[in-house]
XYZ file of C-alpha atoms in Angstrom:
643
model
C 0.000 0.000 0.000
C 2.714 2.466 0.969
C 4.666 1.688 -2.201
C 1.585 2.516 -4.283
C 1.096 5.808 -2.450
C 4.744 6.797 -2.861
C 4.666 5.887 -6.541
C 1.540 7.930 -7.066
C 3.180 10.895 -5.360
C 6.358 10.719 -7.384
C 5.048 9.899 -10.820
C 1.336 10.605 -10.703
C -1.426 8.096 -11.330
C -3.141 7.478 -14.660
C -6.134 5.461 -15.628
C -8.164 5.075 -18.826
C -10.468 7.818 -17.527
C -7.835 10.330 -16.396
C -4.738 10.056 -18.568
C -2.506 13.062 -17.990
C -0.651 12.561 -21.244
C -3.597 12.532 -23.676
C -5.760 15.287 -25.015
C -9.290 14.823 -23.769
C -12.211 16.928 -24.943
C -14.449 15.701 -22.142
C -14.831 18.118 -19.237
C -15.622 16.419 -15.933
C -17.198 18.725 -13.326
C -16.243 17.698 -9.826
C -18.349 18.635 -6.832
C -16.638 21.085 -4.525
C -16.137 20.019 -0.942
C -17.158 22.271 1.911
C -14.244 22.666 4.314
C -15.447 24.582 7.344
C -13.006 26.173 9.798
C -11.331 24.008 12.410
C -12.509 24.003 16.008
C -9.896 26.396 17.358
C -10.666 28.934 14.617
C -14.355 29.013 15.536
C -14.350 28.731 19.315
C -11.150 30.637 20.129
C -11.426 33.296 17.446
C -11.065 36.078 20.002
C -7.519 35.113 21.025
C -4.561 36.813 19.411
C -3.324 34.689 16.534
C -0.394 35.321 14.200
C 0.070 33.469 10.916
C 3.521 33.376 9.376
C 3.172 34.738 5.858
C 3.060 32.098 3.117
C 5.796 33.932 1.185
C 8.031 33.750 4.259
C 7.512 29.997 4.474
C 8.367 29.598 0.780
C 11.577 31.589 1.206
C 12.518 29.754 4.430
C 12.364 26.206 3.090
C 15.820 25.394 4.496
C 15.055 26.731 7.994
C 13.635 25.182 11.139
C 10.697 26.371 13.232
C 12.920 27.973 15.863
C 14.644 30.195 13.282
C 11.398 31.360 11.659
C 9.601 32.041 14.951
C 12.613 33.851 16.370
C 12.914 36.072 13.284
C 9.306 36.898 12.439
C 7.546 36.991 15.819
C 8.039 38.236 19.384
C 8.291 34.628 20.580
C 11.361 34.206 22.788
C 13.576 31.363 21.546
C 15.960 29.664 23.971
C 18.642 28.286 21.659
C 21.889 26.556 22.583
C 23.276 27.112 19.077
C 22.678 26.016 15.465
C 21.322 22.489 15.384
C 21.171 22.204 19.179
C 18.159 22.351 21.506
C 15.778 25.270 20.823
C 12.623 25.811 22.867
C 10.079 28.620 23.178
C 8.811 30.998 25.815
C 5.447 32.675 25.237
C 4.252 35.535 27.430
C 6.640 34.807 30.271
C 6.035 31.072 30.478
C 8.624 28.326 30.641
C 9.503 26.062 27.726
C 6.946 23.534 29.023
C 4.165 26.142 28.820
C 3.927 26.196 25.010
C 1.854 23.546 23.259
C 3.137 22.299 19.898
C 0.117 21.247 17.839
C 0.445 19.189 14.656
C -2.815 19.060 12.697
C -4.883 19.236 15.877
C -2.723 16.943 18.069
C -0.860 18.418 21.045
C 2.604 16.835 20.765
C 4.164 18.009 24.005
C 6.399 15.225 25.241
C 4.875 13.317 28.185
C 8.437 12.846 29.490
C 9.572 16.485 29.687
C 6.740 18.606 28.162
C 9.067 20.290 25.656
C 9.486 20.300 21.905
C 12.830 20.922 20.241
C 11.856 23.252 17.395
C 15.333 23.075 15.849
C 14.330 19.593 14.638
C 11.112 20.680 12.888
C 11.710 21.623 9.208
C 9.697 24.454 7.676
C 9.628 22.445 4.430
C 7.231 20.005 6.134
C 4.432 22.482 6.809
C 1.865 24.466 4.836
C 0.961 26.789 7.680
C 2.499 28.078 10.917
C 0.297 29.869 13.405
C 1.070 31.244 16.853
C -1.787 31.400 19.340
C -0.994 33.783 22.181
C -2.420 33.392 25.682
C -3.977 30.615 27.696
C -5.380 27.816 25.549
C -5.824 24.868 27.914
C -9.596 24.793 27.304
C -8.846 24.000 23.627
C -5.421 22.300 23.600
C -5.193 20.833 27.104
C -2.133 20.495 29.301
C 0.770 22.850 28.712
C -0.998 25.508 26.608
C -0.398 28.106 29.321
C 1.530 30.793 27.444
C 0.162 29.826 24.064
C 0.509 27.316 21.251
C 2.501 26.876 18.042
C 0.381 25.285 15.320
C 1.818 23.285 12.409
C -0.803 22.471 9.785
C -0.787 20.477 6.557
C -3.567 21.165 4.073
C -5.011 19.119 1.198
C -4.585 20.360 -2.360
C -7.262 18.949 -4.668
C -6.331 21.067 -7.694
C -5.834 18.612 -10.529
C -2.364 17.931 -11.818
C 1.191 17.235 -10.798
C 3.416 19.548 -8.765
C 7.015 19.108 -7.730
C 9.693 21.221 -6.100
C 13.321 20.974 -5.090
C 15.091 23.087 -2.459
C 18.805 23.169 -1.797
C 21.166 25.393 0.166
C 24.730 25.537 1.493
C 26.448 27.859 3.948
C 29.968 28.922 4.833
C 29.723 27.131 8.220
C 29.246 23.797 6.453
C 25.449 23.561 6.640
C 23.858 21.696 3.716
C 20.120 21.251 3.304
C 18.191 19.471 0.534
C 14.490 18.745 0.275
C 11.978 17.677 -2.350
C 8.211 17.764 -2.452
C 5.798 16.286 -4.934
C 2.006 16.498 -5.099
C -0.599 14.933 -7.315
C -4.386 15.057 -7.453
C -7.253 14.204 -9.773
C -9.771 16.217 -7.735
C -10.914 13.217 -5.696
C -7.660 11.671 -4.565
C -4.723 13.841 -3.458
C -1.333 12.765 -2.227
C 1.957 14.428 -1.421
C 5.412 13.294 -0.423
C 8.098 15.421 1.250
C 11.687 14.410 1.927
C 14.620 16.281 3.428
C 18.256 15.633 4.259
C 20.269 17.899 6.517
C 24.007 17.667 7.052
C 25.906 20.341 8.966
C 29.416 20.726 10.359
C 28.434 23.990 12.141
C 32.048 25.128 12.214
C 31.187 28.739 12.870
C 33.366 31.522 14.254
C 32.626 33.010 17.651
C 34.293 35.289 20.178
C 35.438 33.523 23.330
C 34.689 36.127 25.987
C 35.961 33.812 28.769
C 39.597 34.077 27.623
C 41.967 37.038 27.787
C 41.849 39.341 24.730
C 38.581 37.687 23.599
C 40.034 35.578 20.762
C 37.975 34.471 17.776
C 37.630 30.686 17.757
C 35.834 28.109 15.664
C 33.091 25.911 17.066
C 33.863 22.214 17.269
C 31.970 19.012 17.928
C 28.732 20.567 16.649
C 28.100 18.513 13.509
C 24.797 16.808 12.810
C 23.007 14.742 10.212
C 19.300 14.136 9.851
C 16.613 13.181 7.405
C 12.844 12.876 7.355
C 9.836 11.880 5.279
C 6.242 13.096 5.416
C 3.523 11.315 3.432
C 0.000 12.757 3.162
C -2.961 11.090 1.491
C -6.454 12.593 1.109
C -9.603 11.052 -0.313
C -12.746 13.055 -1.124
C -15.426 10.687 -2.497
C -18.057 13.456 -2.492
C -18.652 16.949 -1.168
C -19.667 15.650 2.271
C -16.686 13.548 3.314
C -12.928 13.854 3.478
C -10.573 11.112 4.672
C -6.883 11.710 5.377
C -3.832 9.789 6.528
C -0.490 11.396 7.416
C 2.760 9.677 8.365
C 5.905 11.533 9.457
C 9.190 9.850 10.325
C 12.357 11.705 11.241
C 15.836 10.883 12.506
C 18.702 13.086 13.717
C 22.171 12.376 15.104
C 23.782 15.396 16.761
C 27.005 16.125 18.552
C 26.570 18.494 21.493
C 29.221 21.253 21.397
C 31.176 22.259 24.509
C 30.397 25.317 26.605
C 32.909 28.141 26.919
C 34.095 26.544 30.176
C 34.897 23.204 28.524
C 38.009 22.411 26.520
C 36.309 19.595 24.662
C 33.075 17.644 24.521
C 32.074 14.121 23.628
C 28.317 14.275 24.179
C 26.024 13.190 21.392
C 22.314 12.656 20.993
C 20.064 10.677 18.684
C 16.482 11.785 18.146
C 13.981 9.582 16.290
C 10.244 9.985 16.073
C 7.256 8.565 14.229
C 3.944 10.420 13.965
C 0.938 8.875 12.259
C -2.525 10.441 12.126
C -5.815 9.584 10.428
C -8.961 11.708 10.214
C -12.486 11.641 8.833
C -14.580 14.770 8.380
C -18.249 14.319 7.541
C -20.975 16.888 6.849
C -24.630 16.063 7.440
C -26.984 19.007 6.792
C -26.278 21.281 9.777
C -23.918 18.891 11.552
C -20.231 18.250 11.140
C -18.521 15.179 12.594
C -14.758 14.876 13.069
C -13.096 11.643 14.130
C -9.324 11.415 14.337
C -6.709 9.182 15.843
C -2.951 9.351 16.089
C 0.076 7.398 17.257
C 3.266 9.166 18.345
C 6.571 7.486 19.199
C 9.588 9.507 20.395
C 13.042 8.082 21.109
C 16.100 9.876 22.545
C 19.540 8.424 23.208
C 21.962 10.748 25.020
C 25.555 9.713 25.708
C 28.419 11.847 27.032
C 30.788 8.830 27.445
C 31.623 9.922 31.003
C 28.641 10.169 33.328
C 25.487 9.532 31.315
C 24.358 6.990 28.769
C 20.591 7.232 28.799
C 17.892 5.952 26.476
C 14.295 7.126 26.697
C 11.214 6.329 24.698
C 7.658 7.593 25.013
C 4.595 6.414 23.127
C 1.234 8.102 22.979
C -2.024 7.108 21.338
C -4.679 9.801 21.039
C -8.226 9.468 19.686
C -10.888 12.161 19.515
C -14.461 12.551 18.274
C -16.289 15.867 17.909
C -19.848 16.646 16.830
C -20.572 20.232 15.811
C -24.074 21.565 15.164
C -25.107 24.686 13.209
C -28.896 24.211 13.278
C -29.705 27.012 15.751
C -29.360 30.339 13.975
C -26.387 32.426 15.045
C -25.192 29.594 17.318
C -22.634 26.835 16.975
C -22.445 24.042 19.539
C -19.740 21.400 19.827
C -19.401 18.306 22.007
C -16.344 16.099 22.050
C -14.629 13.177 23.740
C -10.935 12.342 23.777
C -8.881 9.423 25.032
C -5.126 9.275 25.464
C -2.907 6.390 26.408
C 0.740 7.052 27.103
C 3.658 5.019 28.313
C 7.388 5.484 28.713
C 10.495 3.342 28.929
C 13.355 5.399 30.390
C 16.651 4.125 31.763
C 16.410 6.557 34.679
C 12.956 5.381 35.802
C 12.516 2.536 38.259
C 9.447 1.329 36.368
C 7.724 1.666 33.005
C 4.825 4.000 33.759
C 1.671 4.074 31.674
C -1.660 5.775 32.110
C -5.005 6.522 30.485
C -6.433 10.020 30.232
C -10.008 10.894 29.346
C -11.275 14.323 28.313
C -14.786 15.707 27.866
C -15.097 18.914 25.807
C -17.951 21.330 25.147
C -17.928 24.588 23.189
C -20.520 27.202 22.295
C -20.363 30.249 20.045
C -22.961 32.952 19.443
C -22.892 35.932 17.122
C -25.438 38.635 16.398
C -26.952 39.083 12.950
C -24.397 41.657 11.843
C -21.467 39.612 13.257
C -20.303 42.692 15.162
C -20.517 40.836 18.478
C -19.235 37.280 18.924
C -18.992 35.321 22.164
C -17.546 31.884 22.793
C -17.350 29.521 25.735
C -15.118 26.464 26.006
C -15.138 23.908 28.803
C -12.732 21.007 29.210
C -12.768 18.338 31.893
C -9.795 16.027 32.101
C -9.676 12.793 34.064
C -6.135 11.624 34.747
C -4.801 8.852 36.928
C -3.131 9.720 40.252
C -4.452 13.309 40.477
C -7.541 15.411 39.937
C -7.837 18.139 37.326
C -10.429 20.837 37.891
C -12.785 21.888 35.062
C -11.017 24.213 32.623
C -13.185 27.018 31.178
C -12.334 29.687 28.630
C -14.485 32.673 27.662
C -13.896 35.010 24.704
C -15.659 38.092 23.336
C -15.084 39.912 20.035
C -16.652 43.297 19.339
C -16.386 44.970 15.927
C -17.730 48.549 16.115
C -16.616 49.098 12.502
C -15.683 46.762 9.703
C -11.906 47.014 10.119
C -11.752 47.486 13.912
C -11.991 44.637 16.414
C -11.694 44.405 20.196
C -11.021 40.941 21.620
C -11.097 39.933 25.292
C -10.447 36.555 26.912
C -10.489 34.958 30.347
C -9.226 31.397 30.676
C -8.138 28.849 33.211
C -4.937 26.980 32.388
C -3.068 23.982 33.693
C -0.027 21.805 33.140
C 0.183 18.228 34.339
C 3.407 17.034 35.973
C 5.643 15.278 33.460
C 6.700 11.676 33.756
C 10.229 12.902 34.496
C 8.864 14.974 37.392
C 7.070 11.969 38.836
C 9.255 8.969 38.054
C 12.871 10.148 37.653
C 15.263 8.210 39.857
C 16.581 9.533 42.080
C 14.387 12.496 42.962
C 11.031 11.961 41.245
C 7.956 13.068 43.187
C 4.771 11.037 42.494
C 2.708 13.331 44.777
C 2.950 16.449 42.598
C -0.163 18.456 41.792
C -0.916 20.057 38.412
C 0.148 23.638 37.880
C -2.902 25.876 37.472
C -3.934 29.502 37.127
C -6.012 32.106 35.321
C -5.122 34.386 32.430
C -6.773 37.501 31.047
C -5.990 39.475 27.918
C -7.425 42.155 25.661
C -6.398 42.859 22.080
C -7.186 45.850 19.842
C -6.920 45.303 16.094
C -7.122 47.535 13.040
C -6.848 46.026 9.562
C -6.987 46.926 5.865
C -6.751 50.692 6.235
C -5.778 52.701 3.148
C -3.399 55.533 3.935
C -3.627 57.499 0.692
C -6.250 59.397 -1.300
C -7.901 57.636 -4.215
C -6.252 58.339 -7.555
C -6.842 57.238 -11.108
C -3.872 54.871 -10.867
C -5.524 51.720 -9.534
C -2.163 49.896 -9.492
C -0.890 52.093 -6.667
C -1.632 51.155 -3.064
C -0.323 52.302 0.292
C -2.012 50.975 3.379
C -1.930 49.571 6.869
C -2.470 45.828 6.551
C -2.680 45.157 10.256
C -2.184 46.900 13.606
C -2.501 45.063 16.903
C -1.959 46.088 20.531
C -2.434 43.521 23.304
C -2.349 43.561 27.107
C -2.270 40.383 29.187
C -2.019 39.080 32.749
C -1.574 35.564 34.159
C -0.947 34.040 37.565
C 0.112 30.412 38.000
C 0.196 28.496 41.287
C 1.756 25.139 42.149
C 4.481 25.927 39.602
C 6.850 22.940 39.647
C 10.520 23.568 40.411
C 13.371 21.159 41.118
C 14.958 22.128 44.453
C 17.582 20.499 46.713
C 16.262 18.708 49.785
C 17.833 18.383 53.218
C 19.903 15.452 51.989
C 21.152 17.415 48.973
C 19.020 15.374 46.563
C 17.188 17.463 43.976
C 13.459 16.815 43.687
C 10.469 18.631 42.090
C 8.032 20.489 44.345
C 4.892 22.602 43.837
C 6.436 25.626 45.538
C 6.314 28.536 43.082
C 3.735 31.180 42.321
C 4.510 33.207 39.204
C 2.782 36.310 37.885
C 3.226 37.314 34.233
C 1.960 40.449 32.557
C 2.901 42.666 29.654
C 1.993 44.106 26.297
C 2.589 43.294 22.628
C 2.293 45.517 19.581
C 2.795 44.867 15.901
C 1.898 46.510 12.609
C 2.285 45.722 8.924
C 2.478 48.339 6.167
C 2.609 47.737 2.430
C 3.135 49.845 -0.672
C 2.578 48.793 -4.288
C 3.292 50.734 -7.465
C 3.632 49.104 -10.875
C 6.430 46.506 -10.417
C 7.590 47.758 -7.004
C 6.320 46.285 -3.745
C 7.395 47.260 -0.246
C 6.170 45.494 2.896
C 7.347 46.075 6.460
C 6.308 44.412 9.700
C 7.328 45.797 13.091
C 6.740 44.243 16.513
C 7.524 44.946 20.146
C 6.882 43.022 23.367
C 7.293 43.960 27.019
C 7.189 40.955 29.345
C 7.274 40.868 33.124
C 7.322 37.408 34.670
C 8.188 37.438 38.375
C 8.328 35.063 41.321
C 5.660 35.873 43.930
C 6.253 32.862 46.176
C 9.128 30.407 46.268
C 8.533 28.464 49.475
C 10.921 30.712 51.424
C 9.746 34.114 52.664
C 13.255 35.605 52.628
C 14.150 34.310 49.180
C 16.047 36.983 47.213
C 14.313 35.904 43.995
C 10.838 37.072 45.125
C 9.683 39.898 42.864
C 12.485 39.210 40.368
C 12.253 38.369 36.667
C 12.381 34.680 35.704
C 15.654 33.531 34.192
C 16.192 33.747 30.430
C 12.984 35.698 29.808
C 13.820 39.049 28.178
C 11.770 41.985 29.355
C 12.036 43.757 25.992
C 12.012 42.418 22.439
C 11.545 44.305 19.184
C 11.986 43.583 15.512
C 11.423 44.722 11.958
C 11.015 42.626 8.813
C 11.228 44.518 5.523
C 10.808 43.299 1.952
C 11.398 45.213 -1.286
C 10.472 43.623 -4.614
C 11.551 45.256 -7.861
C 10.747 43.246 -10.939
C 12.358 39.823 -10.603
C 14.493 40.792 -7.604
C 13.489 40.785 -3.934
C 15.489 42.188 -1.011
C 14.840 41.148 2.596
C 16.100 42.804 5.763
C 15.355 41.384 9.225
C 16.452 43.047 12.451
C 15.684 41.939 16.007
C 16.610 43.341 19.398
C 16.586 41.141 22.501
C 16.942 42.712 25.921
C 18.791 41.680 29.052
C 18.187 38.120 30.282
C 18.959 37.128 33.859
C 20.831 33.885 34.479
C 20.227 33.679 38.241
C 16.940 33.675 40.136
C 17.939 36.701 42.230
C 18.812 38.650 39.029
C 22.383 39.236 40.203
C 23.822 38.030 36.885
C 22.659 38.488 33.328
C 23.443 38.254 29.638
C 23.844 41.534 27.787
C 21.207 42.710 25.285
C 21.989 42.082 21.629
C 20.805 43.004 18.145
C 20.876 40.726 15.102
C 20.337 41.523 11.445
C 20.099 39.383 8.305
C 19.966 40.510 4.696
C 18.842 38.394 1.774
C 18.722 38.909 -1.988
C 16.629 36.642 -4.210
C 16.134 36.453 -7.979
C 13.063 34.804 -9.519
C 12.947 33.315 -12.997
C 9.557 32.222 -14.353
C 8.544 30.122 -17.333
C 5.205 28.624 -18.360
C 5.359 25.649 -15.972
C 8.374 26.374 -13.828
C 9.538 28.947 -11.302
C 13.159 29.090 -10.160
C 14.583 31.279 -7.435
C 18.187 31.885 -6.400
C 19.166 33.529 -3.138
C 22.112 34.552 -1.007
C 21.819 35.486 2.662
C 24.189 37.194 5.083
C 23.392 36.135 8.658
C 24.398 38.374 11.559
C 25.485 40.946 9.017
C 26.805 43.349 11.684
C 29.021 40.557 13.097
C 27.674 40.799 16.662
C 28.916 38.603 19.482
C 26.034 37.295 21.597
C 24.788 34.453 23.761
C 21.194 33.323 24.079
C 22.013 30.774 26.784
C 24.936 31.310 29.135
C 28.314 30.038 27.847
C 26.756 28.859 24.577
C 28.369 31.037 21.890
C 26.409 31.908 18.746
C 27.804 32.432 15.224
C 29.412 35.591 13.966
C 28.682 36.635 10.376
C 28.282 33.841 7.859
C 26.704 33.386 4.425
C 24.235 31.006 2.830
C 23.213 30.475 -0.793
C 20.630 28.246 -2.402
C 17.953 27.689 -4.985
C 14.374 26.536 -5.238
C 12.684 25.004 -8.302
C 8.905 24.669 -8.520
C 7.229 22.779 -11.350
C 3.508 22.620 -12.028
């Protein structure tokens, strides 16, 4: 079966009725399928949501999620260097407070509740969205600061499509990927492959040595590859079936810190993700049934103290019934079951557990759609501990067509990880879930023309989008690993953390004849402080959490003139504290990249060539303490699209 699917993806499929290589005067009219918005788009439409522009994704085919999010959004990326662990922080949360959602499945690891976004290739997605603010009522455990959504979409346009992407850099980073799609309007399939090989021999300034010499990174090479197969079947305009399978494998060497003369640590990361879904439409009712299996394997070895293997498996099944029969109302009821298990060298047993979730959502809008309200309720039943009902309420008010005010109140939670509960020595099976409430309000202005009408209809200057947000969140029972009386570190529910701040972004564009200019600017101010730590005299009370910058700002500019496009990206990251009492910190830094691309088009083919200068101002900086980042380096590549 899989060989047939792969063959169809690579070479297309022909039959006596649909031969792609023959002229056929018969026109076959296919019924269109009604694809209504997904659940989170309907019932959490009032939350702030940012979509990474499709053109950015096309020009970032050789990048990973961490690079794209860190460049084009105010998301704080905690990176240990190119090809090494990269996690996110949203609105002052920890790396375990961001849900990573693949086509509706929350893929936070049950072992450590993190996702390494340096391993996720942009070439494997059709859409990246960032959902800001508490989302536990929709996505469940861990969606405290927000969620990163990775979506793949069906393409039923008839014909064959193929593309190749390749790039190479001066630090020895080589990336190749191919994608092919085929559809006859009823059956659609796609295949994506990538191979990544990198030496990562980049230059950096060693600030821990006298005279700050320039050195070259060592023991940072990696090699990885992956495959993503998607298959969609649309027998009529009422049903869609889909199957997706994603396998990936990486082998990485972990580079030394600035305090180490050499390193031997290495890590292997393998995972398999398989998902199947059916969407059915029956008059005013939509039914979604989906199931997925997710297998993650990590082998870490430093050849001195640690040689650890860990594997987690999760099976998740969900059914949702959505009804549109009551005018101006949408009602949804759902049930979800999860089974997870882990086999970790550092556990004394092989834990496994079942989790059951009941979900209900309601949305109402007035006749003019100027007022929209939504209510989400989630009740999770987990073994060993109780989880309180998790509600979320949202309101959207549109006084004018291009102005919107969005407000949200939500309860959020994060379940203790398996590492927190079962690690030996130190695991604490008596931990309680982290929990708290969040509130936010967002003001939006969109599609505003900033010039007087003229006779030249090809000229446009306008404000595409302006957004200003304010948020607040307090979390209790925050889990922290602390030393006990015997000196053994163990997790405890001892912290209370308050986070609040503001975000602002705007996008402007200008078009005239063959010239296009588009700029996006963003700024975020984030306060995330300890309110309780278990010790009344603790010097960290009232201080900013470690590695969370208070200020971030950026600008992304694009200028297109004819067949040439110029990109300039600039981001400022403020001071980050490295100790809980804020007595030590990493200095603020600014980074800038510049890119030039040339596009060549023919009847059925589009080719683009590019060259990029990363860290063009040659800044020395660290994102994580003692983990040096690259000075200036260059990358070049090409992309070929055939249709």
